[in-house]
């Protein structure tokens, strides 16, 4: 099975840039997705295919990939961006989520 | 309205069974791959099972293999998860989620509690 590793927490002040990394061997050959989950709510897709943004997701959300690491960047983080963020990838007969990163914006 | 609505959760004793359902509306359900994902209290997301749009390809996480069965009825726009031999560690909110090439729609989840 595959594993994806994320930092447990990231903290920024409003208006700063937040970067959340996700590492795993599978990412060298498969795309990643990023999901945002706010307390008591279902996850929302914010990035797919490493760097593509679904319609309706603010432009401040972007993604990038390098080797076995993908990065979610929130440029000019807002208070409303405070949430848990999960990377996700699919390979062969497996799908896997990262452990999640709690983003604090204050 | 485009939505997924899960149902069927509840309290069950260890070793018991439950069948979860997920009703899709507002989109062409038969065109989408589907997943079940769970989240234990205070924990992260855990992928449980995948089914292709036609139902011909199915995958399971090792933690549920041999105990859970995913299925779908495209004529009824519905996804199912039959859960047998339930354990305390299966306690979680269970979400169904569609998987499009550039989208992913999730339901609000249904809670499964396994306890005596």
PDB file of C-alpha atoms in Angstrom:
ATOM      1  CA  UNK A   1       0.000   0.000   0.000  1.00  0.00           C
ATOM      2  CA  UNK A   2       1.019   3.630  -0.415  1.00  0.00           C
ATOM      3  CA  UNK A   3       1.544   6.383   2.134  1.00  0.00           C
ATOM      4  CA  UNK A   4       1.254  10.144   1.878  1.00  0.00           C
ATOM      5  CA  UNK A   5       2.940  12.281   4.534  1.00  0.00           C
ATOM      6  CA  UNK A   6       1.789  15.776   5.515  1.00  0.00           C
ATOM      7  CA  UNK A   7       2.809  18.097   8.359  1.00  0.00           C
ATOM      8  CA  UNK A   8       0.269  17.967  11.150  1.00  0.00           C
ATOM      9  CA  UNK A   9      -0.092  21.732  11.347  1.00  0.00           C
ATOM     10  CA  UNK A  10       0.773  24.978   9.585  1.00  0.00           C
ATOM     11  CA  UNK A  11       0.148  28.440  10.937  1.00  0.00           C
ATOM     12  CA  UNK A  12       0.167  31.810   9.146  1.00  0.00           C
ATOM     13  CA  UNK A  13      -1.115  35.322   9.699  1.00  0.00           C
ATOM     14  CA  UNK A  14      -3.891  36.678   7.469  1.00  0.00           C
ATOM     15  CA  UNK A  15      -2.495  37.851   4.142  1.00  0.00           C
ATOM     16  CA  UNK A  16       0.582  35.638   4.342  1.00  0.00           C
ATOM     17  CA  UNK A  17       1.297  32.687   2.063  1.00  0.00           C
ATOM     18  CA  UNK A  18       0.590  29.230   3.447  1.00  0.00           C
ATOM     19  CA  UNK A  19       2.323  26.193   2.001  1.00  0.00           C
ATOM     20  CA  UNK A  20       1.325  22.628   2.813  1.00  0.00           C
ATOM     21  CA  UNK A  21       3.425  19.736   1.532  1.00  0.00           C
ATOM     22  CA  UNK A  22       2.527  16.128   0.827  1.00  0.00           C
ATOM     23  CA  UNK A  23       5.174  13.486   0.174  1.00  0.00           C
ATOM     24  CA  UNK A  24       4.981   9.945  -1.102  1.00  0.00           C
ATOM     25  CA  UNK A  25       6.589   7.711  -3.704  1.00  0.00           C
ATOM     26  CA  UNK A  26       3.300   7.354  -5.582  1.00  0.00           C
ATOM     27  CA  UNK A  27       3.343  11.077  -6.365  1.00  0.00           C
ATOM     28  CA  UNK A  28       6.235  10.604  -8.762  1.00  0.00           C
ATOM     29  CA  UNK A  29       3.900   8.789 -11.142  1.00  0.00           C
ATOM     30  CA  UNK A  30       0.346   9.725 -10.148  1.00  0.00           C
ATOM     31  CA  UNK A  31      -1.517  13.005  -9.789  1.00  0.00           C
ATOM     32  CA  UNK A  32      -2.588  14.374  -6.430  1.00  0.00           C
ATOM     33  CA  UNK A  33      -5.763  16.072  -5.302  1.00  0.00           C
ATOM     34  CA  UNK A  34      -6.228  18.405  -2.370  1.00  0.00           C
ATOM     35  CA  UNK A  35      -9.351  18.582  -0.217  1.00  0.00           C
ATOM     36  CA  UNK A  36     -10.348  21.253   2.281  1.00  0.00           C
ATOM     37  CA  UNK A  37     -12.483  20.245   5.270  1.00  0.00           C
ATOM     38  CA  UNK A  38     -13.954  22.702   7.731  1.00  0.00           C
ATOM     39  CA  UNK A  39     -15.345  21.513  11.102  1.00  0.00           C
ATOM     40  CA  UNK A  40     -18.596  19.613  10.777  1.00  0.00           C
ATOM     41  CA  UNK A  41     -18.560  19.781   6.981  1.00  0.00           C
ATOM     42  CA  UNK A  42     -17.804  17.391   4.153  1.00  0.00           C
ATOM     43  CA  UNK A  43     -14.520  17.795   2.277  1.00  0.00           C
ATOM     44  CA  UNK A  44     -14.327  20.088  -0.760  1.00  0.00           C
ATOM     45  CA  UNK A  45     -11.968  19.576  -3.701  1.00  0.00           C
ATOM     46  CA  UNK A  46      -9.643  22.572  -4.102  1.00  0.00           C
ATOM     47  CA  UNK A  47      -6.943  21.189  -6.436  1.00  0.00           C
ATOM     48  CA  UNK A  48      -6.856  18.257  -8.894  1.00  0.00           C
ATOM     49  CA  UNK A  49      -4.152  16.934 -11.239  1.00  0.00           C
ATOM     50  CA  UNK A  50      -1.515  18.454  -8.942  1.00  0.00           C
ATOM     51  CA  UNK A  51      -2.180  22.051  -9.986  1.00  0.00           C
ATOM     52  CA  UNK A  52      -5.616  22.458 -11.569  1.00  0.00           C
ATOM     53  CA  UNK A  53      -8.265  24.438  -9.754  1.00  0.00           C
ATOM     54  CA  UNK A  54     -11.953  23.430  -9.971  1.00  0.00           C
ATOM     55  CA  UNK A  55     -14.457  26.071 -10.911  1.00  0.00           C
ATOM     56  CA  UNK A  56     -15.537  28.157  -7.960  1.00  0.00           C
ATOM     57  CA  UNK A  57     -12.281  27.768  -6.033  1.00  0.00           C
ATOM     58  CA  UNK A  58     -10.552  31.119  -5.387  1.00  0.00           C
ATOM     59  CA  UNK A  59      -7.415  31.900  -7.387  1.00  0.00           C
ATOM     60  CA  UNK A  60      -5.371  32.166  -4.196  1.00  0.00           C
ATOM     61  CA  UNK A  61      -5.362  28.364  -4.084  1.00  0.00           C
ATOM     62  CA  UNK A  62      -2.665  26.782  -6.260  1.00  0.00           C
ATOM     63  CA  UNK A  63      -0.773  23.516  -6.458  1.00  0.00           C
ATOM     64  CA  UNK A  64       2.595  22.357  -7.661  1.00  0.00           C
ATOM     65  CA  UNK A  65       4.559  19.153  -7.949  1.00  0.00           C
ATOM     66  CA  UNK A  66       8.201  18.183  -7.825  1.00  0.00           C
ATOM     67  CA  UNK A  67       9.307  14.574  -7.791  1.00  0.00           C
ATOM     68  CA  UNK A  68       7.648  12.800  -4.882  1.00  0.00           C
ATOM     69  CA  UNK A  69       6.273  15.965  -3.269  1.00  0.00           C
ATOM     70  CA  UNK A  70       3.236  18.070  -4.048  1.00  0.00           C
ATOM     71  CA  UNK A  71       2.536  21.435  -2.466  1.00  0.00           C
ATOM     72  CA  UNK A  72      -0.689  23.316  -1.852  1.00  0.00           C
ATOM     73  CA  UNK A  73      -0.118  27.079  -1.733  1.00  0.00           C
ATOM     74  CA  UNK A  74      -2.630  29.586  -0.433  1.00  0.00           C
ATOM     75  CA  UNK A  75      -1.463  33.044  -1.436  1.00  0.00           C
ATOM     76  CA  UNK A  76      -2.805  35.738   0.853  1.00  0.00           C
ATOM     77  CA  UNK A  77      -4.493  33.322   3.233  1.00  0.00           C
ATOM     78  CA  UNK A  78      -7.827  34.462   4.634  1.00  0.00           C
ATOM     79  CA  UNK A  79      -9.342  33.677   8.018  1.00  0.00           C
ATOM     80  CA  UNK A  80     -11.986  31.606   6.218  1.00  0.00           C
ATOM     81  CA  UNK A  81      -9.248  29.349   4.823  1.00  0.00           C
ATOM     82  CA  UNK A  82      -8.643  27.942   8.292  1.00  0.00           C
ATOM     83  CA  UNK A  83      -9.428  24.252   7.900  1.00  0.00           C
ATOM     84  CA  UNK A  84      -7.955  20.779   7.612  1.00  0.00           C
ATOM     85  CA  UNK A  85      -6.346  19.992   4.279  1.00  0.00           C
ATOM     86  CA  UNK A  86      -5.825  16.499   2.884  1.00  0.00           C
ATOM     87  CA  UNK A  87      -3.831  15.345  -0.112  1.00  0.00           C
ATOM     88  CA  UNK A  88      -5.083  12.289  -2.005  1.00  0.00           C
ATOM     89  CA  UNK A  89      -3.793  10.057  -4.738  1.00  0.00           C
ATOM     90  CA  UNK A  90      -4.866   6.942  -6.566  1.00  0.00           C
ATOM     91  CA  UNK A  91      -2.646   4.209  -7.970  1.00  0.00           C
ATOM     92  CA  UNK A  92      -3.417   0.727  -9.201  1.00  0.00           C
ATOM     93  CA  UNK A  93      -5.923  -0.787  -6.792  1.00  0.00           C
ATOM     94  CA  UNK A  94      -5.216   1.666  -3.996  1.00  0.00           C
ATOM     95  CA  UNK A  95      -6.414   5.103  -3.032  1.00  0.00           C
ATOM     96  CA  UNK A  96      -4.841   6.967  -0.141  1.00  0.00           C
ATOM     97  CA  UNK A  97      -5.257  10.173   1.827  1.00  0.00           C
ATOM     98  CA  UNK A  98      -2.507  11.980   3.622  1.00  0.00           C
ATOM     99  CA  UNK A  99      -2.871  12.332   7.369  1.00  0.00           C
ATOM    100  CA  UNK A 100      -4.154  15.885   7.067  1.00  0.00           C
ATOM    101  CA  UNK A 101      -2.772  19.314   7.943  1.00  0.00           C
ATOM    102  CA  UNK A 102      -4.537  21.749  10.224  1.00  0.00           C
ATOM    103  CA  UNK A 103      -4.106  25.244   8.810  1.00  0.00           C
ATOM    104  CA  UNK A 104      -4.458  28.027  11.359  1.00  0.00           C
ATOM    105  CA  UNK A 105      -4.864  31.587  10.080  1.00  0.00           C
ATOM    106  CA  UNK A 106      -4.635  34.142  12.848  1.00  0.00           C
TER     107      UNK A 106
ATOM    108  CA  UNK B   1     -29.829  20.235  -7.132  1.00  0.00           C
ATOM    109  CA  UNK B   2     -26.615  18.283  -7.491  1.00  0.00           C
ATOM    110  CA  UNK B   3     -26.213  16.202  -4.341  1.00  0.00           C
ATOM    111  CA  UNK B   4     -25.346  12.940  -2.674  1.00  0.00           C
ATOM    112  CA  UNK B   5     -27.300  11.825   0.389  1.00  0.00           C
ATOM    113  CA  UNK B   6     -26.092   8.966   2.578  1.00  0.00           C
ATOM    114  CA  UNK B   7     -28.333   6.907   4.835  1.00  0.00           C
ATOM    115  CA  UNK B   8     -28.330   3.675   6.804  1.00  0.00           C
ATOM    116  CA  UNK B   9     -25.946   4.511   9.608  1.00  0.00           C
ATOM    117  CA  UNK B  10     -26.666   3.757  13.232  1.00  0.00           C
ATOM    118  CA  UNK B  11     -25.599   1.904  16.353  1.00  0.00           C
ATOM    119  CA  UNK B  12     -24.630  -1.736  15.887  1.00  0.00           C
ATOM    120  CA  UNK B  13     -22.998  -4.319  18.128  1.00  0.00           C
ATOM    121  CA  UNK B  14     -19.559  -5.735  17.321  1.00  0.00           C
ATOM    122  CA  UNK B  15     -19.912  -8.516  14.790  1.00  0.00           C
ATOM    123  CA  UNK B  16     -23.096  -7.033  13.391  1.00  0.00           C
ATOM    124  CA  UNK B  17     -23.982  -5.760   9.932  1.00  0.00           C
ATOM    125  CA  UNK B  18     -25.203  -2.555   8.335  1.00  0.00           C
ATOM    126  CA  UNK B  19     -25.985  -1.503   4.781  1.00  0.00           C
ATOM    127  CA  UNK B  20     -25.261   2.068   3.822  1.00  0.00           C
ATOM    128  CA  UNK B  21     -26.923   3.750   0.865  1.00  0.00           C
ATOM    129  CA  UNK B  22     -26.031   6.856  -1.106  1.00  0.00           C
ATOM    130  CA  UNK B  23     -28.663   8.499  -3.300  1.00  0.00           C
ATOM    131  CA  UNK B  24     -27.432  10.682  -6.154  1.00  0.00           C
ATOM    132  CA  UNK B  25     -29.413  13.435  -7.840  1.00  0.00           C
ATOM    133  CA  UNK B  26     -28.854  16.320 -10.238  1.00  0.00           C
ATOM    134  CA  UNK B  27     -26.115  14.683 -12.293  1.00  0.00           C
ATOM    135  CA  UNK B  28     -25.501  11.642 -14.494  1.00  0.00           C
ATOM    136  CA  UNK B  29     -24.622   9.164 -11.765  1.00  0.00           C
ATOM    137  CA  UNK B  30     -23.812   6.373 -14.198  1.00  0.00           C
ATOM    138  CA  UNK B  31     -20.915   8.396 -15.648  1.00  0.00           C
ATOM    139  CA  UNK B  32     -19.033   8.750 -12.370  1.00  0.00           C
ATOM    140  CA  UNK B  33     -16.659   6.564 -10.427  1.00  0.00           C
ATOM    141  CA  UNK B  34     -17.584   6.458  -6.755  1.00  0.00           C
ATOM    142  CA  UNK B  35     -15.822   6.013  -3.442  1.00  0.00           C
ATOM    143  CA  UNK B  36     -16.725   5.431   0.160  1.00  0.00           C
ATOM    144  CA  UNK B  37     -14.528   7.371   2.576  1.00  0.00           C
ATOM    145  CA  UNK B  38     -14.746   7.318   6.370  1.00  0.00           C
ATOM    146  CA  UNK B  39     -13.595   9.537   9.185  1.00  0.00           C
ATOM    147  CA  UNK B  40     -13.277   8.245  12.730  1.00  0.00           C
ATOM    148  CA  UNK B  41     -14.035  10.732  15.513  1.00  0.00           C
ATOM    149  CA  UNK B  42     -11.292  13.352  15.646  1.00  0.00           C
ATOM    150  CA  UNK B  43      -9.267  11.584  12.980  1.00  0.00           C
ATOM    151  CA  UNK B  44      -8.390  12.074   9.322  1.00  0.00           C
ATOM    152  CA  UNK B  45     -10.004  10.814   6.150  1.00  0.00           C
ATOM    153  CA  UNK B  46      -9.617   7.133   5.305  1.00  0.00           C
ATOM    154  CA  UNK B  47     -10.440   5.738   1.876  1.00  0.00           C
ATOM    155  CA  UNK B  48     -12.630   2.609   2.185  1.00  0.00           C
ATOM    156  CA  UNK B  49     -13.704   1.417  -1.254  1.00  0.00           C
ATOM    157  CA  UNK B  50     -13.916   2.338  -4.954  1.00  0.00           C
ATOM    158  CA  UNK B  51     -16.262   1.292  -7.746  1.00  0.00           C
ATOM    159  CA  UNK B  52     -16.012   2.197 -11.417  1.00  0.00           C
ATOM    160  CA  UNK B  53     -18.869   3.862 -13.271  1.00  0.00           C
ATOM    161  CA  UNK B  54     -20.100   0.561 -14.692  1.00  0.00           C
ATOM    162  CA  UNK B  55     -19.460  -1.377 -11.503  1.00  0.00           C
ATOM    163  CA  UNK B  56     -17.021  -3.706 -13.214  1.00  0.00           C
ATOM    164  CA  UNK B  57     -13.962  -2.624 -11.213  1.00  0.00           C
ATOM    165  CA  UNK B  58     -13.916  -2.612  -7.418  1.00  0.00           C
ATOM    166  CA  UNK B  59     -11.180  -1.977  -4.868  1.00  0.00           C
ATOM    167  CA  UNK B  60     -11.065  -2.114  -1.066  1.00  0.00           C
ATOM    168  CA  UNK B  61      -8.764  -0.855   1.628  1.00  0.00           C
ATOM    169  CA  UNK B  62      -6.956  -3.654   3.414  1.00  0.00           C
ATOM    170  CA  UNK B  63      -8.743  -2.709   6.645  1.00  0.00           C
ATOM    171  CA  UNK B  64     -12.156  -3.699   5.241  1.00  0.00           C
ATOM    172  CA  UNK B  65     -11.311  -6.311   2.617  1.00  0.00           C
ATOM    173  CA  UNK B  66     -13.397  -9.445   3.055  1.00  0.00           C
ATOM    174  CA  UNK B  67     -15.900  -7.694   5.353  1.00  0.00           C
ATOM    175  CA  UNK B  68     -17.309  -4.832   3.257  1.00  0.00           C
ATOM    176  CA  UNK B  69     -18.925  -5.006  -0.194  1.00  0.00           C
ATOM    177  CA  UNK B  70     -19.479  -2.004  -2.456  1.00  0.00           C
ATOM    178  CA  UNK B  71     -22.113  -2.017  -5.181  1.00  0.00           C
ATOM    179  CA  UNK B  72     -24.156   0.365  -7.271  1.00  0.00           C
ATOM    180  CA  UNK B  73     -27.455   0.460  -9.151  1.00  0.00           C
ATOM    181  CA  UNK B  74     -27.179   2.999 -11.944  1.00  0.00           C
ATOM    182  CA  UNK B  75     -30.870   2.616 -12.774  1.00  0.00           C
ATOM    183  CA  UNK B  76     -31.675   3.784  -9.239  1.00  0.00           C
ATOM    184  CA  UNK B  77     -28.849   6.358  -9.056  1.00  0.00           C
ATOM    185  CA  UNK B  78     -27.648   4.657  -5.899  1.00  0.00           C
ATOM    186  CA  UNK B  79     -24.428   3.461  -4.282  1.00  0.00           C
ATOM    187  CA  UNK B  80     -24.269   0.931  -1.473  1.00  0.00           C
ATOM    188  CA  UNK B  81     -21.860  -0.380   1.147  1.00  0.00           C
ATOM    189  CA  UNK B  82     -22.664  -3.668   2.842  1.00  0.00           C
ATOM    190  CA  UNK B  83     -20.687  -3.869   6.060  1.00  0.00           C
ATOM    191  CA  UNK B  84     -20.381  -7.197   7.875  1.00  0.00           C
ATOM    192  CA  UNK B  85     -18.388  -8.363  10.902  1.00  0.00           C
ATOM    193  CA  UNK B  86     -18.237  -4.815  12.189  1.00  0.00           C
ATOM    194  CA  UNK B  87     -15.588  -3.851  14.712  1.00  0.00           C
ATOM    195  CA  UNK B  88     -15.220  -0.962  17.131  1.00  0.00           C
ATOM    196  CA  UNK B  89     -12.573   0.532  14.846  1.00  0.00           C
ATOM    197  CA  UNK B  90     -15.165   0.839  12.054  1.00  0.00           C
ATOM    198  CA  UNK B  91     -16.877   3.581  14.067  1.00  0.00           C
ATOM    199  CA  UNK B  92     -16.831   6.660  11.845  1.00  0.00           C
ATOM    200  CA  UNK B  93     -18.744   9.043   9.651  1.00  0.00           C
ATOM    201  CA  UNK B  94     -19.058   7.403   6.252  1.00  0.00           C
ATOM    202  CA  UNK B  95     -19.100   9.605   3.173  1.00  0.00           C
ATOM    203  CA  UNK B  96     -19.883   8.706  -0.399  1.00  0.00           C
ATOM    204  CA  UNK B  97     -17.969  10.755  -2.957  1.00  0.00           C
ATOM    205  CA  UNK B  98     -18.109  10.988  -6.717  1.00  0.00           C
ATOM    206  CA  UNK B  99     -14.858  11.100  -8.661  1.00  0.00           C
ATOM    207  CA  UNK B 100     -14.911  13.090 -11.871  1.00  0.00           C
ATOM    208  CA  UNK B 101     -11.888  14.107 -13.918  1.00  0.00           C
ATOM    209  CA  UNK B 102     -12.087  17.638 -12.521  1.00  0.00           C
ATOM    210  CA  UNK B 103     -14.608  17.359  -9.743  1.00  0.00           C
ATOM    211  CA  UNK B 104     -15.506  15.509  -6.578  1.00  0.00           C
ATOM    212  CA  UNK B 105     -18.906  15.762  -4.945  1.00  0.00           C
ATOM    213  CA  UNK B 106     -19.358  14.507  -1.369  1.00  0.00           C
ATOM    214  CA  UNK B 107     -22.414  13.794   0.703  1.00  0.00           C
ATOM    215  CA  UNK B 108     -22.795  15.037   4.273  1.00  0.00           C
ATOM    216  CA  UNK B 109     -22.100  11.581   5.656  1.00  0.00           C
ATOM    217  CA  UNK B 110     -23.839   9.012   7.827  1.00  0.00           C
ATOM    218  CA  UNK B 111     -22.582   7.971  11.257  1.00  0.00           C
ATOM    219  CA  UNK B 112     -21.813   4.364  12.113  1.00  0.00           C
ATOM    220  CA  UNK B 113     -21.169   3.469  15.745  1.00  0.00           C
ATOM    221  CA  UNK B 114     -20.022  -0.023  16.646  1.00  0.00           C
ATOM    222  CA  UNK B 115     -20.417  -0.622  20.354  1.00  0.00           C
ATOM    223  CA  UNK B 116     -21.904  -3.079  22.805  1.00  0.00           C
TER     224      UNK B 116
END
